[in-house]
Short mmCIF file of C-alpha atoms in Angstrom, two decimals:
data_model
loop_
_atom_site.label_atom_id
_atom_site.label_comp_id
_atom_site.label_asym_id
_atom_site.label_seq_id
_atom_site.Cartn_x
_atom_site.Cartn_y
_atom_site.Cartn_z
CA MET A 19 -63.59 150.49 -16.04
CA SER A 20 -61.38 151.62 -20.11
CA VAL A 21 -64.73 150.90 -22.62
CA VAL A 22 -60.87 150.22 -24.70
CA ARG A 23 -59.96 147.52 -21.99
CA ASP A 24 -62.40 145.95 -22.16
CA LYS A 25 -62.70 145.85 -25.82
CA ALA A 26 -59.32 144.43 -25.65
CA ASN A 27 -60.06 141.75 -22.98
CA CYS A 28 -63.11 139.88 -24.95
CA ARG A 29 -61.09 139.65 -28.42
CA ILE A 30 -57.97 138.08 -26.31
CA SER A 31 -61.07 136.06 -24.22
CA ALA A 32 -62.56 135.40 -28.36
CA LEU A 33 -59.31 134.50 -30.42
CA LYS A 34 -56.93 133.34 -27.08
CA SER A 35 -54.12 135.82 -28.60
CA LEU A 36 -52.22 138.46 -27.44
CA LEU A 37 -50.63 139.77 -30.61
CA CYS A 38 -50.19 142.90 -31.38
CA VAL A 39 -48.87 143.75 -34.28
CA GLY A 40 -45.51 146.86 -34.39
CA LEU A 41 -45.86 148.86 -37.54
CA ASP A 42 -42.44 150.49 -37.13
CA SER A 43 -41.90 150.89 -41.40
CA ASP A 44 -39.08 151.46 -42.01
CA PRO A 45 -39.22 152.59 -46.22
CA GLU A 46 -35.65 151.44 -46.38
CA LYS A 47 -37.04 147.92 -44.72
CA ILE A 48 -40.33 147.03 -46.36
CA PRO A 49 -40.23 144.86 -49.35
CA ALA A 50 -39.99 145.30 -52.77
CA VAL A 51 -43.16 145.16 -54.51
CA PHE A 52 -44.12 147.76 -52.37
CA LEU A 53 -41.96 150.26 -53.87
CA PRO A 54 -44.10 150.83 -57.28
CA TYR A 55 -46.83 152.68 -55.46
CA GLU A 56 -47.36 156.06 -54.63
CA ASN A 57 -47.01 155.16 -50.66
CA PRO A 58 -45.03 152.28 -50.44
CA VAL A 59 -45.82 152.71 -46.65
CA LEU A 60 -49.23 152.36 -46.37
CA GLU A 61 -49.78 149.63 -48.63
CA PHE A 62 -47.44 147.89 -46.50
CA ASN A 63 -48.90 148.84 -43.38
CA ARG A 64 -52.76 148.08 -45.66
CA ALA A 65 -51.02 144.74 -46.08
CA VAL A 66 -49.74 143.77 -42.54
CA ILE A 67 -53.28 144.70 -41.02
CA ARG A 68 -55.18 141.86 -43.67
CA ALA A 69 -52.54 139.19 -43.05
CA THR A 70 -52.88 139.70 -39.41
CA SER A 71 -55.59 140.87 -38.38
CA ASP A 72 -57.83 137.51 -37.28
CA VAL A 73 -55.58 137.27 -34.82
CA ALA A 74 -54.08 140.55 -34.04
CA ILE A 75 -55.74 141.81 -30.70
CA ALA A 76 -53.77 145.49 -30.96
CA TYR A 77 -51.74 146.85 -33.99
CA LYS A 78 -49.37 149.61 -32.73
CA LEU A 79 -48.44 152.15 -34.55
CA ASN A 80 -44.37 153.94 -34.08
CA THR A 81 -45.09 156.95 -33.98
CA ALA A 82 -41.23 157.99 -34.64
CA PHE A 83 -41.33 156.21 -38.11
CA TYR A 84 -44.57 158.33 -39.39
CA GLU A 85 -42.79 161.57 -37.71
CA ALA A 86 -39.48 160.95 -39.91
CA ARG A 87 -41.58 161.48 -42.83
CA GLY A 88 -42.85 165.09 -42.12
CA ILE A 89 -46.16 165.74 -43.30
CA ALA A 90 -46.19 163.03 -45.80
CA GLY A 91 -45.49 160.63 -42.86
CA LEU A 92 -47.93 161.41 -40.79
CA LEU A 93 -50.83 161.08 -43.79
CA ASP A 94 -49.37 157.60 -44.03
CA MET A 95 -50.20 157.33 -40.53
CA GLU A 96 -54.06 158.80 -40.61
CA LYS A 97 -55.17 156.68 -43.16
CA THR A 98 -53.84 153.48 -41.62
CA LEU A 99 -55.69 153.67 -38.85
CA GLY A 100 -59.23 154.09 -40.59
CA SER A 101 -57.96 150.63 -42.14
CA ILE A 102 -57.39 149.12 -38.56
CA PRO A 103 -60.94 146.77 -37.45
CA ASP A 104 -62.66 148.15 -35.30
CA VAL A 105 -62.06 145.85 -33.02
CA CYS A 106 -59.03 145.65 -31.93
CA MET A 107 -57.28 148.07 -30.71
CA THR A 108 -54.72 150.31 -31.43
CA ILE A 109 -51.88 151.76 -29.54
CA ALA A 110 -49.94 155.45 -30.09
CA ASP A 111 -46.47 153.85 -29.58
CA ALA A 112 -45.34 157.62 -28.41
CA LYS A 113 -44.18 158.07 -25.43
CA ARG A 114 -45.07 161.46 -24.80
CA ALA A 115 -45.45 163.33 -20.99
CA ASP A 116 -43.88 166.90 -20.43
CA ILE A 117 -46.15 169.22 -17.41
CA GLY A 118 -49.41 169.18 -16.40
CA ASN A 119 -50.62 171.64 -19.49
CA THR A 120 -48.92 170.06 -22.55
CA SER A 121 -49.65 166.54 -21.63
CA LYS A 122 -52.80 167.54 -21.85
CA MET A 123 -52.48 169.30 -25.19
CA TYR A 124 -50.80 165.34 -26.64
CA ALA A 125 -53.69 163.55 -25.03
CA GLN A 126 -55.74 166.03 -26.73
CA ALA A 127 -53.47 164.92 -30.33
CA PHE A 128 -53.62 161.37 -29.74
CA PHE A 129 -57.20 160.61 -28.62
CA ASP A 130 -59.24 163.49 -29.55
CA HIS A 131 -57.37 164.49 -33.20
CA TRP A 132 -55.89 161.27 -33.70
CA SER A 133 -58.63 158.84 -31.69
CA PHE A 134 -56.28 156.76 -31.08
CA ASP A 135 -57.28 153.82 -28.01
CA ALA A 136 -54.48 153.66 -26.48
CA LEU A 137 -50.74 155.12 -25.96
CA THR A 138 -47.23 154.97 -24.09
CA VAL A 139 -45.72 157.25 -22.58
CA ALA A 140 -43.18 158.27 -20.02
CA PRO A 141 -42.99 157.89 -16.11
CA TYR A 142 -40.51 160.20 -15.39
CA MET A 143 -41.55 164.20 -15.03
CA GLY A 144 -43.67 162.40 -12.08
CA PHE A 145 -47.72 162.59 -11.84
CA ASP A 146 -49.00 165.50 -13.02
CA SER A 147 -47.68 164.92 -16.35
CA LEU A 148 -49.39 161.94 -17.08
CA GLU A 149 -53.02 163.25 -14.61
CA PRO A 150 -54.56 164.89 -18.26
CA PHE A 151 -54.40 161.55 -19.81
CA PHE A 152 -55.52 159.08 -16.97
CA ALA A 153 -58.39 161.43 -16.92
CA TYR A 154 -59.25 160.03 -20.23
CA GLU A 155 -61.10 157.20 -18.56
CA ASP A 156 -62.64 154.73 -21.95
CA LYS A 157 -58.36 155.10 -22.95
CA LEU A 158 -55.85 153.06 -21.50
CA LEU A 159 -52.52 153.98 -21.20
CA PHE A 160 -48.90 152.24 -20.19
CA VAL A 161 -46.89 153.81 -18.90
CA LEU A 162 -42.27 153.21 -19.65
CA CYS A 163 -41.48 150.87 -16.34
CA LEU A 164 -39.17 148.37 -17.64
CA THR A 165 -37.48 148.01 -21.14
CA SER A 166 -35.83 145.87 -23.65
CA ASN A 167 -33.00 147.83 -24.23
CA GLU A 168 -29.25 147.58 -23.23
CA GLY A 169 -29.65 151.30 -21.91
CA SER A 170 -32.57 150.16 -19.24
CA VAL A 171 -29.58 149.61 -16.54
CA ASP A 172 -28.95 153.47 -16.86
CA PHE A 173 -32.26 154.22 -14.57
CA GLU A 174 -34.97 151.54 -14.97
CA GLU A 175 -32.77 149.25 -12.75
CA GLN A 176 -30.59 151.59 -10.72
CA ALA A 177 -31.22 150.97 -6.24
CA MET A 178 -33.20 153.34 -4.76
CA GLN A 179 -32.76 154.46 -0.85
CA ASP A 180 -35.13 151.37 0.07
CA GLY A 181 -32.70 148.39 -2.23
CA ARG A 182 -35.02 148.26 -5.69
CA PRO A 183 -34.52 149.62 -8.92
CA LEU A 184 -36.39 153.10 -9.99
CA TYR A 185 -38.33 150.73 -12.42
CA ARG A 186 -40.41 149.92 -9.81
CA SER A 187 -40.83 152.74 -7.65
CA VAL A 188 -42.67 153.56 -10.84
CA LEU A 189 -44.78 150.30 -11.22
CA ASP A 190 -45.73 150.83 -7.71
CA LYS A 191 -46.96 154.32 -8.13
CA VAL A 192 -48.69 153.82 -11.69
CA ALA A 193 -50.33 150.66 -9.81
CA SER A 194 -51.62 153.97 -6.70
CA TRP A 195 -52.21 156.43 -9.73
CA ASN A 196 -54.63 153.80 -11.54
CA ARG A 197 -57.59 155.21 -10.76
CA ASN A 198 -59.39 154.41 -13.46
CA GLY A 199 -59.10 151.06 -14.77
CA ASN A 200 -57.81 153.08 -17.04
CA GLY A 201 -53.94 152.59 -16.58
CA GLY A 202 -51.50 149.37 -17.71
CA VAL A 203 -47.37 149.59 -18.38
CA VAL A 204 -44.84 148.58 -20.31
CA VAL A 205 -42.27 145.79 -19.84
CA GLY A 206 -39.96 144.25 -22.04
CA ALA A 207 -40.43 140.85 -22.48
CA THR A 208 -36.86 140.31 -22.34
CA LYS A 209 -36.70 139.63 -18.73
CA SER A 210 -39.35 137.49 -18.08
CA ALA A 211 -38.08 136.98 -14.42
CA LEU A 212 -39.28 140.45 -13.95
CA LEU A 213 -42.54 139.91 -16.05
CA SER A 214 -43.10 137.83 -13.25
CA GLU A 215 -42.00 139.23 -10.84
CA ILE A 216 -44.18 142.68 -12.23
CA ARG A 217 -47.26 140.69 -12.74
CA CYS A 218 -47.49 139.55 -9.11
CA GLU A 219 -46.87 143.50 -7.84
CA ALA A 220 -49.57 144.82 -10.19
CA PRO A 221 -53.30 142.27 -10.81
CA ASN A 222 -54.66 144.77 -12.47
CA LEU A 223 -52.28 146.73 -14.62
CA PHE A 224 -52.68 145.79 -17.95
CA LEU A 225 -49.10 144.69 -19.44
CA LEU A 226 -47.73 145.81 -22.98
CA ILE A 227 -45.07 143.49 -24.28
CA PRO A 228 -42.08 144.63 -26.59
CA GLY A 229 -39.24 142.66 -27.14
CA VAL A 230 -40.04 139.50 -28.84
CA GLY A 231 -38.83 138.41 -31.71
CA ALA A 232 -36.08 140.47 -33.13
CA GLN A 233 -35.15 141.78 -29.60
CA GLY A 234 -34.78 138.20 -27.93
CA GLY A 235 -37.32 137.26 -25.80
CA SER A 236 -39.11 134.28 -24.67
CA LEU A 237 -42.41 133.81 -26.59
CA GLU A 238 -43.84 131.10 -23.75
CA ASP A 239 -42.66 132.80 -21.25
CA THR A 240 -43.70 136.00 -22.20
CA VAL A 241 -47.73 135.47 -22.51
CA HIS A 242 -47.62 132.80 -19.79
CA PHE A 243 -45.91 135.43 -16.95
CA GLY A 244 -47.64 138.57 -18.79
CA VAL A 245 -51.44 137.49 -17.90
CA ASP A 246 -53.78 138.31 -15.36
CA ALA A 247 -55.64 135.81 -13.50
CA ASN A 248 -58.38 136.18 -15.87
CA ARG A 249 -55.28 135.44 -18.58
CA GLN A 250 -56.98 138.34 -19.68
CA SER A 251 -55.13 142.14 -20.18
CA ALA A 252 -51.98 141.26 -21.32
CA VAL A 253 -50.76 142.22 -25.51
CA ILE A 254 -47.29 140.84 -26.83
CA ASN A 255 -45.82 143.45 -29.58
CA VAL A 256 -43.76 142.35 -32.29
CA SER A 257 -42.74 143.38 -35.39
CA ARG A 258 -39.49 143.64 -37.13
CA SER A 259 -39.53 139.63 -36.79
CA LEU A 260 -43.41 139.64 -38.23
CA ILE A 261 -43.17 142.36 -40.60
CA TYR A 262 -39.75 141.74 -42.29
CA PRO A 263 -40.58 137.98 -43.18
CA SER A 264 -36.89 136.56 -45.06
CA GLY A 265 -36.63 136.57 -48.88
CA SER A 266 -38.59 138.04 -51.35
CA PHE A 267 -41.42 138.03 -52.94
CA SER A 268 -43.18 137.68 -56.15
CA GLY A 269 -46.31 140.48 -55.48
CA ILE A 270 -48.17 141.65 -52.23
CA ASP A 271 -49.83 138.21 -52.17
CA ASP A 272 -47.40 136.06 -51.76
CA TYR A 273 -46.08 138.66 -49.34
CA GLU A 274 -49.32 138.63 -47.33
CA ARG A 275 -49.46 134.67 -47.21
CA ALA A 276 -45.93 134.32 -45.68
CA VAL A 277 -47.39 137.47 -42.29
CA ALA A 278 -49.70 134.84 -42.56
CA ALA A 279 -48.03 132.23 -41.22
CA GLU A 280 -45.96 133.57 -39.43
CA ALA A 281 -48.92 135.15 -37.34
CA SER A 282 -50.47 131.86 -36.94
CA LYS A 283 -47.26 130.76 -35.60
CA MET A 284 -46.82 133.15 -32.45
CA HIS A 285 -51.11 132.36 -32.37
CA SER A 286 -50.74 128.53 -31.89
CA VAL A 287 -48.44 129.33 -29.40
CA MET A 288 -50.32 131.82 -27.33
CA LYS A 289 -53.68 129.49 -28.05
CA ALA A 290 -51.89 126.60 -26.46
CA ILE A 291 -50.90 128.18 -23.52
CA LEU A 292 -54.24 130.40 -22.98
CA MET B 22 -18.21 171.05 -30.47
CA SER B 23 -21.82 171.64 -31.38
CA VAL B 24 -21.86 174.50 -34.53
CA VAL B 25 -25.69 175.54 -33.08
CA ARG B 26 -23.87 175.50 -28.92
CA ASP B 27 -21.64 178.20 -31.02
CA LYS B 28 -23.79 179.92 -32.77
CA ALA B 29 -25.81 180.31 -29.83
CA ASN B 30 -23.12 181.98 -26.68
CA CYS B 31 -22.18 184.59 -29.56
CA ARG B 32 -25.62 185.37 -29.28
CA ILE B 33 -26.03 185.88 -25.88
CA SER B 34 -22.09 187.07 -25.80
CA ALA B 35 -23.30 189.63 -28.37
CA LEU B 36 -26.73 190.92 -26.49
CA LYS B 37 -26.02 189.32 -23.43
CA SER B 38 -29.68 188.46 -23.57
CA LEU B 39 -30.68 184.70 -22.51
CA LEU B 40 -33.53 184.70 -23.22
CA CYS B 41 -35.79 181.95 -24.74
CA VAL B 42 -39.21 182.72 -26.16
CA GLY B 43 -41.91 179.87 -25.60
CA LEU B 44 -44.05 179.19 -28.62
CA ASP B 45 -46.71 177.08 -26.85
CA SER B 46 -49.85 179.31 -28.92
CA ASP B 47 -53.03 177.49 -27.95
CA PRO B 48 -55.71 178.46 -30.76
CA GLU B 49 -57.81 178.95 -27.13
CA LYS B 50 -55.39 182.01 -26.02
CA ILE B 51 -54.17 184.15 -28.02
CA PRO B 52 -55.40 187.39 -28.36
CA ALA B 53 -58.92 188.72 -30.43
CA VAL B 54 -56.83 190.48 -33.09
CA PHE B 55 -55.53 186.79 -34.53
CA LEU B 56 -59.18 185.22 -35.12
CA PRO B 57 -60.47 186.81 -38.09
CA TYR B 58 -57.18 185.43 -39.67
CA GLU B 59 -56.45 182.06 -41.99
CA ASN B 60 -54.41 180.18 -39.23
CA PRO B 61 -54.00 182.85 -36.22
CA VAL B 62 -51.56 180.52 -34.43
CA LEU B 63 -49.26 181.79 -37.57
CA GLU B 64 -50.21 185.24 -37.53
CA PHE B 65 -50.34 184.75 -33.28
CA ASN B 66 -46.14 183.34 -34.29
CA ARG B 67 -45.10 185.70 -36.84
CA ALA B 68 -46.19 188.91 -34.61
CA VAL B 69 -44.67 187.16 -31.02
CA ILE B 70 -41.66 186.69 -33.34
CA ARG B 71 -41.52 190.13 -34.82
CA ALA B 72 -42.04 191.79 -30.69
CA THR B 73 -39.06 189.56 -29.90
CA SER B 74 -35.95 188.44 -32.04
CA ASP B 75 -34.03 191.38 -31.20
CA VAL B 76 -33.52 190.64 -27.60
CA ALA B 77 -33.84 186.57 -28.29
CA ILE B 78 -32.00 183.86 -28.41
CA ALA B 79 -33.91 181.12 -28.94
CA TYR B 80 -37.06 179.98 -30.05
CA LYS B 81 -38.81 176.49 -27.70
CA LEU B 82 -42.01 175.40 -29.93
CA ASN B 83 -44.00 172.82 -27.21
CA THR B 84 -44.32 169.90 -30.09
CA ALA B 85 -47.94 169.26 -28.45
CA PHE B 86 -49.33 172.29 -29.22
CA TYR B 87 -48.79 171.59 -32.49
CA GLU B 88 -49.50 167.87 -32.57
CA ALA B 89 -52.67 168.72 -31.24
CA ARG B 90 -54.37 170.10 -34.12
CA GLY B 91 -52.63 167.11 -36.47
CA ILE B 92 -51.53 167.98 -39.62
CA ALA B 93 -53.18 171.32 -39.48
CA GLY B 94 -50.93 171.98 -36.89
CA LEU B 95 -47.19 171.21 -38.49
CA LEU B 96 -48.22 173.01 -40.83
CA ASP B 97 -47.75 175.49 -38.61
CA MET B 98 -45.38 174.03 -36.53
CA GLU B 99 -43.08 174.03 -40.34
CA LYS B 100 -44.07 177.98 -41.20
CA THR B 101 -43.28 179.52 -38.13
CA LEU B 102 -39.90 177.50 -38.25
CA GLY B 103 -39.46 179.16 -41.42
CA SER B 104 -40.19 182.65 -39.74
CA ILE B 105 -37.38 182.51 -37.16
CA PRO B 106 -34.32 185.08 -38.06
CA ASP B 107 -31.04 182.42 -38.43
CA VAL B 108 -29.00 184.08 -35.47
CA CYS B 109 -31.87 182.90 -33.39
CA MET B 110 -32.08 178.42 -32.40
CA THR B 111 -34.78 176.41 -32.43
CA ILE B 112 -35.91 174.14 -29.61
CA ALA B 113 -38.20 171.22 -30.52
CA ASP B 114 -39.75 170.53 -27.24
CA ALA B 115 -40.90 167.14 -27.72
CA LYS B 116 -39.31 165.40 -24.94
CA ARG B 117 -39.39 162.47 -27.42
CA ALA B 118 -36.83 159.03 -26.34
CA ASP B 119 -37.27 155.32 -26.78
CA ILE B 120 -34.50 152.65 -28.59
CA GLY B 121 -31.80 153.09 -30.33
CA ASN B 122 -34.01 152.18 -33.96
CA THR B 123 -36.88 154.31 -32.54
CA SER B 124 -35.05 156.47 -31.41
CA LYS B 125 -32.30 157.21 -35.03
CA MET B 126 -36.22 157.94 -36.65
CA TYR B 127 -36.77 160.75 -33.84
CA ALA B 128 -33.52 162.06 -34.62
CA GLN B 129 -34.28 162.57 -38.58
CA ALA B 130 -37.63 163.88 -37.88
CA PHE B 131 -36.63 167.06 -36.25
CA PHE B 132 -32.82 167.17 -37.01
CA ASP B 133 -33.08 165.98 -40.59
CA HIS B 134 -36.65 167.12 -41.34
CA TRP B 135 -37.70 169.80 -39.85
CA SER B 136 -34.37 171.10 -39.08
CA PHE B 137 -34.11 171.61 -35.46
CA ASP B 138 -31.04 173.27 -33.90
CA ALA B 139 -32.35 171.74 -30.82
CA LEU B 140 -34.17 168.72 -29.17
CA THR B 141 -35.80 168.43 -25.55
CA VAL B 142 -34.98 164.09 -24.78
CA ALA B 143 -36.38 161.95 -21.52
CA PRO B 144 -33.39 159.92 -19.93
CA TYR B 145 -35.74 156.90 -18.99
CA MET B 146 -34.31 154.38 -21.49
CA GLY B 147 -30.76 155.36 -20.75
CA PHE B 148 -28.47 155.61 -23.02
CA ASP B 149 -28.65 153.62 -26.48
CA SER B 150 -32.50 155.93 -26.58
CA LEU B 151 -29.97 159.13 -25.83
CA GLU B 152 -26.33 157.62 -28.30
CA PRO B 153 -28.45 158.48 -32.08
CA PHE B 154 -29.51 162.04 -30.68
CA PHE B 155 -25.37 162.71 -29.48
CA ALA B 156 -25.00 161.11 -32.83
CA TYR B 157 -25.50 164.25 -34.78
CA GLU B 158 -22.20 166.29 -33.00
CA ASP B 159 -23.58 169.80 -35.33
CA LYS B 160 -26.42 169.93 -32.69
CA LEU B 161 -27.46 170.63 -29.35
CA LEU B 162 -29.46 167.50 -27.24
CA PHE B 163 -31.25 168.65 -23.67
CA VAL B 164 -32.57 166.09 -21.97
CA LEU B 165 -34.92 165.92 -19.19
CA CYS B 166 -33.01 166.49 -15.97
CA LEU B 167 -34.84 168.38 -13.37
CA THR B 168 -38.16 169.64 -14.29
CA SER B 169 -40.07 172.66 -12.71
CA ASN B 170 -43.48 170.36 -11.87
CA GLU B 171 -44.64 169.79 -8.93
CA GLY B 172 -45.11 166.52 -10.08
CA SER B 173 -40.56 166.58 -9.95
CA VAL B 174 -40.53 164.53 -6.68
CA ASP B 175 -42.00 161.22 -7.99
CA PHE B 176 -39.06 160.75 -9.06
CA GLU B 177 -36.93 162.92 -9.90
CA GLU B 178 -36.13 163.61 -6.52
CA GLN B 179 -36.11 160.50 -4.86
CA ALA B 180 -32.77 159.41 -2.97
CA MET B 181 -31.21 156.60 -5.05
CA GLN B 182 -29.23 154.54 -2.82
CA ASP B 183 -26.20 156.91 -2.58
CA GLY B 184 -28.34 158.88 -1.30
CA ARG B 185 -28.52 161.76 -4.15
CA PRO B 186 -31.92 162.06 -5.64
CA LEU B 187 -32.60 160.29 -9.29
CA TYR B 188 -31.71 163.30 -11.16
CA ARG B 189 -28.23 163.71 -10.09
CA SER B 190 -27.27 161.09 -11.46
CA VAL B 191 -28.90 162.22 -15.20
CA LEU B 192 -26.72 164.52 -14.59
CA ASP B 193 -23.54 162.85 -13.82
CA LYS B 194 -24.90 160.34 -17.02
CA VAL B 195 -25.33 162.90 -18.74
CA ALA B 196 -22.20 165.00 -18.31
CA SER B 197 -20.32 161.48 -18.99
CA TRP B 198 -21.30 160.97 -22.32
CA ASN B 199 -21.81 164.54 -23.40
CA ARG B 200 -17.92 163.39 -25.62
CA ASN B 201 -19.23 165.69 -28.32
CA GLY B 202 -19.82 169.07 -26.71
CA ASN B 203 -23.53 168.88 -28.42
CA GLY B 204 -25.08 167.85 -24.10
CA GLY B 205 -27.41 170.08 -22.47
CA VAL B 206 -29.93 169.27 -19.56
CA VAL B 207 -33.01 171.14 -18.55
CA VAL B 208 -33.35 171.90 -15.60
CA GLY B 209 -36.51 174.38 -14.00
CA ALA B 210 -35.70 177.82 -12.82
CA THR B 211 -38.43 177.04 -9.87
CA LYS B 212 -36.02 175.61 -7.32
CA SER B 213 -32.51 178.37 -7.36
CA ALA B 214 -30.71 176.51 -5.47
CA LEU B 215 -30.48 172.95 -6.99
CA LEU B 216 -30.06 175.05 -10.29
CA SER B 217 -26.65 176.92 -8.67
CA GLU B 218 -25.61 173.14 -7.27
CA ILE B 219 -26.33 171.73 -10.81
CA ARG B 220 -24.03 175.11 -13.20
CA CYS B 221 -21.50 173.99 -10.16
CA GLU B 222 -21.66 170.24 -10.88
CA ALA B 223 -22.02 170.28 -14.69
CA PRO B 224 -20.04 173.33 -15.38
CA ASN B 225 -20.22 171.95 -19.45
CA LEU B 226 -23.47 171.57 -20.04
CA PHE B 227 -25.79 173.41 -21.68
CA LEU B 228 -29.22 174.69 -19.68
CA LEU B 229 -32.32 175.37 -21.06
CA ILE B 230 -34.16 176.53 -17.93
CA PRO B 231 -38.05 177.11 -17.70
CA GLY B 232 -40.42 177.65 -15.09
CA VAL B 233 -39.37 181.68 -14.70
CA GLY B 234 -42.75 183.68 -15.91
CA ALA B 235 -45.96 182.08 -14.95
CA GLN B 236 -43.95 178.91 -13.24
CA GLY B 237 -43.27 181.58 -10.51
CA GLY B 238 -39.09 181.24 -10.43
CA SER B 239 -36.76 184.24 -10.33
CA LEU B 240 -35.21 185.86 -13.49
CA GLU B 241 -32.86 186.88 -10.87
CA ASP B 242 -31.81 184.37 -9.17
CA THR B 243 -31.84 182.11 -12.58
CA VAL B 244 -29.47 184.43 -14.94
CA HIS B 245 -27.04 184.46 -12.09
CA PHE B 246 -26.67 180.89 -11.60
CA GLY B 247 -27.62 179.33 -15.12
CA VAL B 248 -24.60 180.93 -16.51
CA ASP B 249 -21.38 178.92 -16.76
CA ALA B 250 -17.79 180.26 -16.45
CA ASN B 251 -17.90 182.46 -19.64
CA ARG B 252 -21.46 183.75 -18.54
CA GLN B 253 -22.76 181.40 -22.11
CA SER B 254 -24.73 178.42 -22.59
CA ALA B 255 -27.52 178.65 -21.17
CA VAL B 256 -30.99 180.31 -21.96
CA ILE B 257 -33.87 180.77 -20.22
CA ASN B 258 -37.29 180.22 -21.55
CA VAL B 259 -40.96 182.13 -20.74
CA SER B 260 -43.88 181.86 -22.34
CA ARG B 261 -47.12 182.17 -20.90
CA SER B 262 -45.66 185.36 -19.52
CA LEU B 263 -44.84 186.54 -22.15
CA ILE B 264 -46.65 185.98 -25.87
CA TYR B 265 -49.96 186.18 -23.03
CA PRO B 266 -50.18 189.96 -21.90
CA SER B 267 -53.29 190.72 -20.39
CA GLY B 268 -55.15 193.17 -21.66
CA SER B 269 -56.89 193.48 -25.26
CA PHE B 270 -55.63 195.24 -28.25
CA SER B 271 -56.27 197.56 -30.53
CA GLY B 272 -54.13 196.04 -33.29
CA ILE B 273 -51.17 193.76 -33.36
CA ASP B 274 -48.93 196.35 -33.58
CA ASP B 275 -50.87 197.03 -30.86
CA TYR B 276 -50.23 192.97 -29.13
CA GLU B 277 -45.93 193.10 -30.69
CA ARG B 278 -45.76 196.86 -28.92
CA ALA B 279 -47.11 194.94 -25.01
CA VAL B 280 -44.83 191.89 -25.91
CA ALA B 281 -41.48 193.88 -26.73
CA ALA B 282 -42.47 195.85 -23.75
CA GLU B 283 -42.25 192.54 -21.70
CA ALA B 284 -39.52 191.13 -23.81
CA SER B 285 -37.48 194.18 -23.04
CA LYS B 286 -37.81 194.03 -19.46
CA MET B 287 -36.76 191.32 -19.31
CA HIS B 288 -33.80 191.58 -21.71
CA SER B 289 -32.88 194.14 -19.17
CA VAL B 290 -32.91 192.31 -15.92
CA MET B 291 -30.55 189.80 -17.98
CA LYS B 292 -28.40 192.36 -19.30
CA ALA B 293 -27.28 194.09 -15.50
CA ILE B 294 -26.18 191.06 -13.95
CA LEU B 295 -24.35 189.51 -17.32
#
C-alpha cells in the first residue's frame, strides 16, 4: 500500500478535512501586496501555505503556471515545495503520459527529481504509458477520468460500443491496474451525481476532485459523495476561490487572515459531514 | 495559414525530405565520447544537429528527457533550441492539455517563453482544453490521435457507439477545429494501413509520424501514405535508431559521420518516393 496514500488518509481522519489547496499562482492575479518582493509568486505561495496548512491535506501545484515562466518559474516551484509541511501531500498537477520509455522519464522528473508525493496523468495512450508511474508503489497517481470542463462532452462523455461513456471505461481500467494500491482518478465536482456513481464503481481508488468554487461544484455534495467507506481517500481541490479572495489587503498578514478565514469556513463544512 | 506550416512545407518540397530528428537525449545512452564534456547532453544534441541539419525538416525535443534532470535539463533544452537552424521546425513533444486557463499557460510556456514552432497535445479533455493552443495561428499543433505503443488498444482503438474507434472521433473533431489551418495529429507509423485511412479522412491536417526505426514501422510505407496531395504536410520522426548508432566512436567527428550516414540513407528512401 502506498505510503503517500496512508499519510493522506491519516491526516484526513485526524483533521476531518479533505482540503487540497491549488497553487495555480498567476503573477497577473496575485494581490498587489506581494508585488514589491523579488519573487512575488514564491512569497504569495508561502503566505497561502502559512494561512492554510493547519487544515490542508494536500497542496496541488499546477505545473503550467510555473512552466509558463521557464526556469524562473520552476525555481519558484522548487522553493514552494520546500515550504510545504511534510505531513501534507504534494501533488504535481502535470497531466503527463507518453510511450513507456518517456513516461519513465516523467516519473523520474516528478517523483525522483522534484520529490512530489503524487502526480496527475492522462489516460489516452493506455496502460504502457501509465505503467512507469504505477511502478512507484509509495506514491499516488491520479488518472484523468471525468473532468470539470465543458470539453468533457467531446470525448470523456461520449458513449462507447457498450453504451457506457469513455470515462467509465477509463475508471474500470484504472481500477484493474491498481495492483499496488497507489491508483486514483481525477473527477470533477461539477457533476455530483456522476461522482456518486464513480465512488460506488471504484470503492478503492483515491479521488482528486477539482471544480468546487470558481468552477461551480457544491462543496457539501462533493464531500458526501467523494469519500470512501472509511470517510477517507478523497481530496477536494480549491484554487481560485480560495487563493484570490476579493478585496484589497493592507499587508501580507491581512491577506493571510482572509485566506485562513475562507479555508476555515470550508473546513467547517467538511468537518460537519465527516 | 500557419507560418510554421508554410516553413515546413517549403523545406519538404525543396529537400524532398520528411525527416524529423527526435532529440530523446538520455544521459545513460549517449556515446562515451560525449561524457568528458561539462554538458554531455548539450554537446551530444549539437553533434546530432550538425550531422543532420542538411536533410532535416524538423527537430522534436521530447520534454520528458529534459524535465527528468530538472533545471539543468531545461537549460540544456534552451541551449539546444538555440543551436537549431531557423529553417527547421522545432517541435516540443510535451503532450500537454488541461482546462482552458491552464492550457493557456502551457501555450505561453512553449510558444512564447521557449519559442517552439510546434507542440504535441493530448485530446482527452476536449475542445476547450485545446482552444488556447489553436489560438496561436502562426504555430502548428499536433493532437495525439493513434499512437505507436501497445497501449493504443486500451482506449484509442476501442469502438465508440457508431462502431468506429475513438481515434477516428479524435481525428474528425481535430479536422473540424482546424479553422486556422494550424492543426495536425500524431499517428504512429507502426500501423501503415490505418495511416493511409487517416490521410484520406483528413487531407488537410499536418501529420507527425513517430514509430519508424526502434518501434518497427516501415519507412517506405510511411512516406507513401503520410504525405498529402502536394507531397507535403507530414514529418516522420526518427529518434533512437538514428541518434544511438551501434558501435563505438573514436571522437565526436566519427559519431557525426555515423549519424550523417544514417540520416542520408533515410533521406534517399524519402527522396526516391517524393
